[in-house]
Amino acid sequence: MNYGSSDVKKSDYAKMLASCLTYFAYHQRDAVGILTFDEGVRSHIPASRRTGQLHTLLHQIEHAVPAKGTEFKKPLNFAAEVLSRRGIIILISDFYDDPANILAGLKILKAKGNDIMAFHIMHDFELTFPFEDMAQFEDMETADKLHVIPEYIRTQYLKVIGNHIDELRKGMSAAQIDFTLMNTSKPLDAGLFSYLAARAHTL
């Protein structure tokens, strides 16, 4: 989530999206909470409508720090255990984990009657691989380095990332989970529209 270019990092884009959705939900008189995680749960603020809740949530979002690794199954299992009421669950991530792990955790939450919206945050460079010159790429999660001639791996890379996204999209569709791919070079409108449409459907 810490990847970015001169415009915006994925983590910054995710924070803006999370902040907007939190603001909308709170002002529609919904109880709102937050859970942040990487390989484990890092923070959990239970849903509430209490005075000061919005400020607390926005502060937590602002100070969330991307980690090197992400593991979905255990944190999502934790969420299923602590959520006492059904509601709308919004998951914002770049989903760099095995789709089977991601879907396993989401299906547990879905089985408890929750409406789930998944926002897949990707930088435009990750989706298009526009690089031309030979370069050294560094994995931001493992710090592994690899010298690459882009024209030799572009086709294979785009196939791998495309298959990953398709597997997530198809798996979530089968589980009746809303999936929205968000390109950080695009405005937030798509994500906000998806939320408002889902919110209207539950009223």
PDB file of C-alpha atoms in Angstrom:
ATOM      1  CA  MET A   1       0.000   0.000   0.000  1.00  0.00           C
ATOM      2  CA  ASN A   2       3.025   2.299   0.267  1.00  0.00           C
ATOM      3  CA  TYR A   3       3.674   2.248  -3.482  1.00  0.00           C
ATOM      4  CA  GLY A   4       3.135   5.419  -5.458  1.00  0.00           C
ATOM      5  CA  SER A   5       4.596   7.814  -7.978  1.00  0.00           C
ATOM      6  CA  SER A   6       4.660  11.592  -8.084  1.00  0.00           C
ATOM      7  CA  ASP A   7       0.895  11.893  -7.703  1.00  0.00           C
ATOM      8  CA  VAL A   8      -0.312   9.803  -4.756  1.00  0.00           C
ATOM      9  CA  LYS A   9       0.540   6.629  -2.860  1.00  0.00           C
ATOM     10  CA  LYS A  10      -1.990   3.842  -2.647  1.00  0.00           C
ATOM     11  CA  SER A  11      -2.123   4.305   1.131  1.00  0.00           C
ATOM     12  CA  ASP A  12      -2.958   8.010   0.721  1.00  0.00           C
ATOM     13  CA  TYR A  13      -5.705   7.198  -1.776  1.00  0.00           C
ATOM     14  CA  ALA A  14      -7.097   4.525   0.546  1.00  0.00           C
ATOM     15  CA  LYS A  15      -7.094   6.969   3.463  1.00  0.00           C
ATOM     16  CA  MET A  16      -8.998   9.570   1.440  1.00  0.00           C
ATOM     17  CA  LEU A  17     -11.567   6.966   0.409  1.00  0.00           C
ATOM     18  CA  ALA A  18     -11.912   5.647   3.968  1.00  0.00           C
ATOM     19  CA  SER A  19     -12.269   9.151   5.383  1.00  0.00           C
ATOM     20  CA  CYS A  20     -14.995  10.104   2.891  1.00  0.00           C
ATOM     21  CA  LEU A  21     -16.963   6.909   3.492  1.00  0.00           C
ATOM     22  CA  THR A  22     -16.625   7.311   7.262  1.00  0.00           C
ATOM     23  CA  TYR A  23     -17.872  10.896   7.067  1.00  0.00           C
ATOM     24  CA  PHE A  24     -20.859   9.937   4.903  1.00  0.00           C
ATOM     25  CA  ALA A  25     -21.833   6.994   7.101  1.00  0.00           C
ATOM     26  CA  TYR A  26     -21.559   8.956  10.333  1.00  0.00           C
ATOM     27  CA  HIS A  27     -23.658  11.824   9.018  1.00  0.00           C
ATOM     28  CA  GLN A  28     -26.303   9.360   7.867  1.00  0.00           C
ATOM     29  CA  ARG A  29     -26.580   8.457  11.557  1.00  0.00           C
ATOM     30  CA  ASP A  30     -24.928   5.053  11.178  1.00  0.00           C
ATOM     31  CA  ALA A  31     -22.776   3.619  13.940  1.00  0.00           C
ATOM     32  CA  VAL A  32     -19.273   3.513  12.458  1.00  0.00           C
ATOM     33  CA  GLY A  33     -16.105   1.724  13.554  1.00  0.00           C
ATOM     34  CA  ILE A  34     -12.742   0.743  12.116  1.00  0.00           C
ATOM     35  CA  LEU A  35     -10.346  -2.185  12.136  1.00  0.00           C
ATOM     36  CA  THR A  36      -6.845  -1.882  10.679  1.00  0.00           C
ATOM     37  CA  PHE A  37      -4.586  -4.878  10.092  1.00  0.00           C
ATOM     38  CA  ASP A  38      -1.546  -6.193   8.289  1.00  0.00           C
ATOM     39  CA  GLU A  39      -0.402  -9.660   9.358  1.00  0.00           C
ATOM     40  CA  GLY A  40      -2.466  -9.148  12.496  1.00  0.00           C
ATOM     41  CA  VAL A  41      -4.974  -6.687  13.928  1.00  0.00           C
ATOM     42  CA  ARG A  42      -3.312  -3.314  14.589  1.00  0.00           C
ATOM     43  CA  SER A  43      -6.266  -1.270  15.843  1.00  0.00           C
ATOM     44  CA  HIS A  44      -9.943  -1.767  16.492  1.00  0.00           C
ATOM     45  CA  ILE A  45     -12.477   0.928  17.343  1.00  0.00           C
ATOM     46  CA  PRO A  46     -15.957  -0.617  17.771  1.00  0.00           C
ATOM     47  CA  ALA A  47     -18.837   0.935  15.851  1.00  0.00           C
ATOM     48  CA  SER A  48     -20.555   3.758  17.705  1.00  0.00           C
ATOM     49  CA  ARG A  49     -22.555   6.942  17.260  1.00  0.00           C
ATOM     50  CA  ARG A  50     -21.122   8.550  20.377  1.00  0.00           C
ATOM     51  CA  THR A  51     -19.944  12.174  20.436  1.00  0.00           C
ATOM     52  CA  GLY A  52     -16.372  12.385  19.209  1.00  0.00           C
ATOM     53  CA  GLN A  53     -16.497   9.092  17.303  1.00  0.00           C
ATOM     54  CA  LEU A  54     -16.016  10.728  13.909  1.00  0.00           C
ATOM     55  CA  HIS A  55     -12.944  12.619  15.088  1.00  0.00           C
ATOM     56  CA  THR A  56     -11.506   9.451  16.635  1.00  0.00           C
ATOM     57  CA  LEU A  57     -11.999   7.468  13.440  1.00  0.00           C
ATOM     58  CA  LEU A  58     -10.555  10.125  11.147  1.00  0.00           C
ATOM     59  CA  HIS A  59      -7.541  10.445  13.438  1.00  0.00           C
ATOM     60  CA  GLN A  60      -7.020   6.683  13.294  1.00  0.00           C
ATOM     61  CA  ILE A  61      -7.280   6.652   9.507  1.00  0.00           C
ATOM     62  CA  GLU A  62      -4.821   9.537   9.175  1.00  0.00           C
ATOM     63  CA  HIS A  63      -2.211   7.791  11.324  1.00  0.00           C
ATOM     64  CA  ALA A  64      -2.569   4.298   9.877  1.00  0.00           C
ATOM     65  CA  VAL A  65       0.836   3.113   8.627  1.00  0.00           C
ATOM     66  CA  PRO A  66       1.277   0.585   5.791  1.00  0.00           C
ATOM     67  CA  ALA A  67       3.122  -2.566   6.834  1.00  0.00           C
ATOM     68  CA  LYS A  68       5.384  -4.835   4.839  1.00  0.00           C
ATOM     69  CA  GLY A  69       3.101  -7.869   4.789  1.00  0.00           C
ATOM     70  CA  THR A  70      -0.623  -8.563   4.844  1.00  0.00           C
ATOM     71  CA  GLU A  71      -2.556 -11.647   5.938  1.00  0.00           C
ATOM     72  CA  PHE A  72      -6.329 -11.565   5.607  1.00  0.00           C
ATOM     73  CA  LYS A  73      -7.781 -14.710   7.088  1.00  0.00           C
ATOM     74  CA  LYS A  74      -6.974 -14.219  10.790  1.00  0.00           C
ATOM     75  CA  PRO A  75      -7.899 -10.495  10.988  1.00  0.00           C
ATOM     76  CA  LEU A  76     -11.172 -11.099   9.144  1.00  0.00           C
ATOM     77  CA  ASN A  77     -11.942 -14.007  11.467  1.00  0.00           C
ATOM     78  CA  PHE A  78     -11.342 -11.629  14.369  1.00  0.00           C
ATOM     79  CA  ALA A  79     -13.755  -9.131  12.818  1.00  0.00           C
ATOM     80  CA  ALA A  80     -16.404 -11.843  12.525  1.00  0.00           C
ATOM     81  CA  GLU A  81     -15.970 -12.669  16.209  1.00  0.00           C
ATOM     82  CA  VAL A  82     -16.237  -9.116  17.559  1.00  0.00           C
ATOM     83  CA  LEU A  83     -19.056  -7.821  15.341  1.00  0.00           C
ATOM     84  CA  SER A  84     -22.266  -8.271  17.271  1.00  0.00           C
ATOM     85  CA  ARG A  85     -24.665  -6.828  14.694  1.00  0.00           C
ATOM     86  CA  ARG A  86     -25.110  -7.147  10.967  1.00  0.00           C
ATOM     87  CA  GLY A  87     -24.128  -4.159   8.878  1.00  0.00           C
ATOM     88  CA  ILE A  88     -22.173  -2.867   5.908  1.00  0.00           C
ATOM     89  CA  ILE A  89     -18.507  -3.867   5.977  1.00  0.00           C
ATOM     90  CA  ILE A  90     -16.129  -1.942   3.738  1.00  0.00           C
ATOM     91  CA  LEU A  91     -12.722  -3.483   3.027  1.00  0.00           C
ATOM     92  CA  ILE A  92     -10.060  -1.266   1.452  1.00  0.00           C
ATOM     93  CA  SER A  93      -6.817  -2.931   0.354  1.00  0.00           C
ATOM     94  CA  ASP A  94      -4.477  -3.699  -2.523  1.00  0.00           C
ATOM     95  CA  PHE A  95      -5.260  -7.393  -1.857  1.00  0.00           C
ATOM     96  CA  TYR A  96      -1.730  -8.726  -2.165  1.00  0.00           C
ATOM     97  CA  ASP A  97      -2.493 -12.100  -0.665  1.00  0.00           C
ATOM     98  CA  ASP A  98      -3.696 -15.439  -1.975  1.00  0.00           C
ATOM     99  CA  PRO A  99      -7.291 -14.866  -3.172  1.00  0.00           C
ATOM    100  CA  ALA A 100      -8.312 -18.051  -1.346  1.00  0.00           C
ATOM    101  CA  ASN A 101      -7.228 -16.534   1.984  1.00  0.00           C
ATOM    102  CA  ILE A 102      -9.030 -13.273   1.266  1.00  0.00           C
ATOM    103  CA  LEU A 103     -12.245 -14.971   0.190  1.00  0.00           C
ATOM    104  CA  ALA A 104     -12.209 -17.400   3.119  1.00  0.00           C
ATOM    105  CA  GLY A 105     -12.249 -14.536   5.610  1.00  0.00           C
ATOM    106  CA  LEU A 106     -14.856 -12.544   3.704  1.00  0.00           C
ATOM    107  CA  LYS A 107     -17.187 -15.526   3.392  1.00  0.00           C
ATOM    108  CA  ILE A 108     -17.256 -15.894   7.179  1.00  0.00           C
ATOM    109  CA  LEU A 109     -18.347 -12.270   7.497  1.00  0.00           C
ATOM    110  CA  LYS A 110     -20.873 -12.718   4.697  1.00  0.00           C
ATOM    111  CA  ALA A 111     -22.330 -15.819   6.354  1.00  0.00           C
ATOM    112  CA  LYS A 112     -23.194 -13.698   9.400  1.00  0.00           C
ATOM    113  CA  GLY A 113     -25.513 -11.571   7.261  1.00  0.00           C
ATOM    114  CA  ASN A 114     -23.253  -8.611   6.522  1.00  0.00           C
ATOM    115  CA  ASP A 115     -23.263  -6.635   3.286  1.00  0.00           C
ATOM    116  CA  ILE A 116     -19.653  -6.408   2.143  1.00  0.00           C
ATOM    117  CA  MET A 117     -17.994  -3.946  -0.202  1.00  0.00           C
ATOM    118  CA  ALA A 118     -14.401  -4.525  -1.290  1.00  0.00           C
ATOM    119  CA  PHE A 119     -12.352  -1.693  -2.790  1.00  0.00           C
ATOM    120  CA  HIS A 120      -9.235  -2.914  -4.583  1.00  0.00           C
ATOM    121  CA  ILE A 121      -6.707  -0.047  -4.588  1.00  0.00           C
ATOM    122  CA  MET A 122      -4.126  -0.227  -7.374  1.00  0.00           C
ATOM    123  CA  HIS A 123      -1.680   2.292  -8.776  1.00  0.00           C
ATOM    124  CA  ASP A 124      -1.916   2.891 -12.523  1.00  0.00           C
ATOM    125  CA  PHE A 125       1.659   1.643 -13.022  1.00  0.00           C
ATOM    126  CA  GLU A 126       0.722  -1.693 -11.418  1.00  0.00           C
ATOM    127  CA  LEU A 127      -2.141  -2.068 -13.874  1.00  0.00           C
ATOM    128  CA  THR A 128      -0.354  -0.937 -17.046  1.00  0.00           C
ATOM    129  CA  PHE A 129       3.373  -1.574 -16.414  1.00  0.00           C
ATOM    130  CA  PRO A 130       4.460   1.399 -18.561  1.00  0.00           C
ATOM    131  CA  PHE A 131       8.199   1.046 -17.813  1.00  0.00           C
ATOM    132  CA  GLU A 132      10.597   1.098 -20.755  1.00  0.00           C
ATOM    133  CA  ASP A 133      14.158   1.264 -19.437  1.00  0.00           C
ATOM    134  CA  MET A 134      16.085  -1.464 -17.655  1.00  0.00           C
ATOM    135  CA  ALA A 135      15.711  -0.960 -13.918  1.00  0.00           C
ATOM    136  CA  GLN A 136      16.037  -2.539 -10.497  1.00  0.00           C
ATOM    137  CA  PHE A 137      12.664  -3.334  -8.915  1.00  0.00           C
ATOM    138  CA  GLU A 138      12.345  -3.770  -5.166  1.00  0.00           C
ATOM    139  CA  ASP A 139       9.538  -5.690  -3.480  1.00  0.00           C
ATOM    140  CA  MET A 140       8.161  -3.274  -0.857  1.00  0.00           C
ATOM    141  CA  GLU A 141       7.018  -6.165   1.351  1.00  0.00           C
ATOM    142  CA  THR A 142      10.063  -8.450   1.257  1.00  0.00           C
ATOM    143  CA  ALA A 143      12.783  -5.967   0.133  1.00  0.00           C
ATOM    144  CA  ASP A 144      13.851  -8.501  -2.523  1.00  0.00           C
ATOM    145  CA  LYS A 145      15.495  -6.820  -5.513  1.00  0.00           C
ATOM    146  CA  LEU A 146      15.356  -7.847  -9.154  1.00  0.00           C
ATOM    147  CA  HIS A 147      17.014  -6.387 -12.243  1.00  0.00           C
ATOM    148  CA  VAL A 148      14.413  -6.212 -14.987  1.00  0.00           C
ATOM    149  CA  ILE A 149      14.229  -5.487 -18.703  1.00  0.00           C
ATOM    150  CA  PRO A 150      10.553  -4.403 -18.875  1.00  0.00           C
ATOM    151  CA  GLU A 151       9.869  -5.390 -22.477  1.00  0.00           C
ATOM    152  CA  TYR A 152      10.794  -9.007 -21.648  1.00  0.00           C
ATOM    153  CA  ILE A 153       8.396  -9.406 -18.739  1.00  0.00           C
ATOM    154  CA  ARG A 154       5.556  -6.961 -19.493  1.00  0.00           C
ATOM    155  CA  THR A 155       3.242  -9.497 -21.130  1.00  0.00           C
ATOM    156  CA  GLN A 156       3.722 -12.103 -18.405  1.00  0.00           C
ATOM    157  CA  TYR A 157       3.357  -9.531 -15.606  1.00  0.00           C
ATOM    158  CA  LEU A 158       0.110  -8.145 -17.027  1.00  0.00           C
ATOM    159  CA  LYS A 159      -1.222 -11.693 -17.389  1.00  0.00           C
ATOM    160  CA  VAL A 160      -0.402 -12.534 -13.752  1.00  0.00           C
ATOM    161  CA  ILE A 161      -1.900  -9.331 -12.303  1.00  0.00           C
ATOM    162  CA  GLY A 162      -4.938  -9.648 -14.578  1.00  0.00           C
ATOM    163  CA  ASN A 163      -5.541 -13.223 -13.438  1.00  0.00           C
ATOM    164  CA  HIS A 164      -5.228 -12.151  -9.793  1.00  0.00           C
ATOM    165  CA  ILE A 165      -7.821  -9.412 -10.213  1.00  0.00           C
ATOM    166  CA  ASP A 166     -10.149 -11.695 -12.170  1.00  0.00           C
ATOM    167  CA  GLU A 167      -9.937 -14.385  -9.482  1.00  0.00           C
ATOM    168  CA  LEU A 168     -10.829 -11.837  -6.805  1.00  0.00           C
ATOM    169  CA  ARG A 169     -13.671 -10.371  -8.859  1.00  0.00           C
ATOM    170  CA  LYS A 170     -15.183 -13.752  -9.740  1.00  0.00           C
ATOM    171  CA  GLY A 171     -14.809 -15.123  -6.215  1.00  0.00           C
ATOM    172  CA  MET A 172     -16.451 -12.105  -4.647  1.00  0.00           C
ATOM    173  CA  SER A 173     -19.220 -12.065  -7.230  1.00  0.00           C
ATOM    174  CA  ALA A 174     -19.979 -15.711  -6.447  1.00  0.00           C
ATOM    175  CA  ALA A 175     -20.131 -14.825  -2.742  1.00  0.00           C
ATOM    176  CA  GLN A 176     -22.368 -11.804  -3.444  1.00  0.00           C
ATOM    177  CA  ILE A 177     -19.699  -9.346  -2.339  1.00  0.00           C
ATOM    178  CA  ASP A 178     -19.454  -6.013  -4.168  1.00  0.00           C
ATOM    179  CA  PHE A 179     -16.020  -5.569  -5.772  1.00  0.00           C
ATOM    180  CA  THR A 180     -14.699  -2.256  -7.107  1.00  0.00           C
ATOM    181  CA  LEU A 181     -11.252  -1.834  -8.671  1.00  0.00           C
ATOM    182  CA  MET A 182      -9.898   1.633  -7.865  1.00  0.00           C
ATOM    183  CA  ASN A 183      -7.073   3.113  -9.967  1.00  0.00           C
ATOM    184  CA  THR A 184      -5.255   5.832  -7.987  1.00  0.00           C
ATOM    185  CA  SER A 185      -4.951   7.943 -11.139  1.00  0.00           C
ATOM    186  CA  LYS A 186      -8.750   8.242 -11.219  1.00  0.00           C
ATOM    187  CA  PRO A 187     -11.048  10.353  -8.992  1.00  0.00           C
ATOM    188  CA  LEU A 188     -12.717   8.789  -5.971  1.00  0.00           C
ATOM    189  CA  ASP A 189     -16.171   9.111  -7.546  1.00  0.00           C
ATOM    190  CA  ALA A 190     -16.521   5.407  -8.395  1.00  0.00           C
ATOM    191  CA  GLY A 191     -15.950   4.299  -4.824  1.00  0.00           C
ATOM    192  CA  LEU A 192     -18.230   6.908  -3.340  1.00  0.00           C
ATOM    193  CA  PHE A 193     -20.989   6.130  -5.841  1.00  0.00           C
ATOM    194  CA  SER A 194     -20.731   2.403  -5.063  1.00  0.00           C
ATOM    195  CA  TYR A 195     -21.100   3.076  -1.346  1.00  0.00           C
ATOM    196  CA  LEU A 196     -24.052   5.429  -1.728  1.00  0.00           C
ATOM    197  CA  ALA A 197     -25.807   2.975  -4.067  1.00  0.00           C
ATOM    198  CA  ALA A 198     -25.320   0.138  -1.575  1.00  0.00           C
ATOM    199  CA  ARG A 199     -26.453   2.351   1.311  1.00  0.00           C
ATOM    200  CA  ALA A 200     -29.619   3.317  -0.561  1.00  0.00           C
ATOM    201  CA  HIS A 201     -30.333  -0.352  -1.263  1.00  0.00           C
ATOM    202  CA  THR A 202     -30.328  -1.182   2.476  1.00  0.00           C
ATOM    203  CA  LEU A 203     -32.765   1.580   3.440  1.00  0.00           C
TER     204      LEU A 203
END
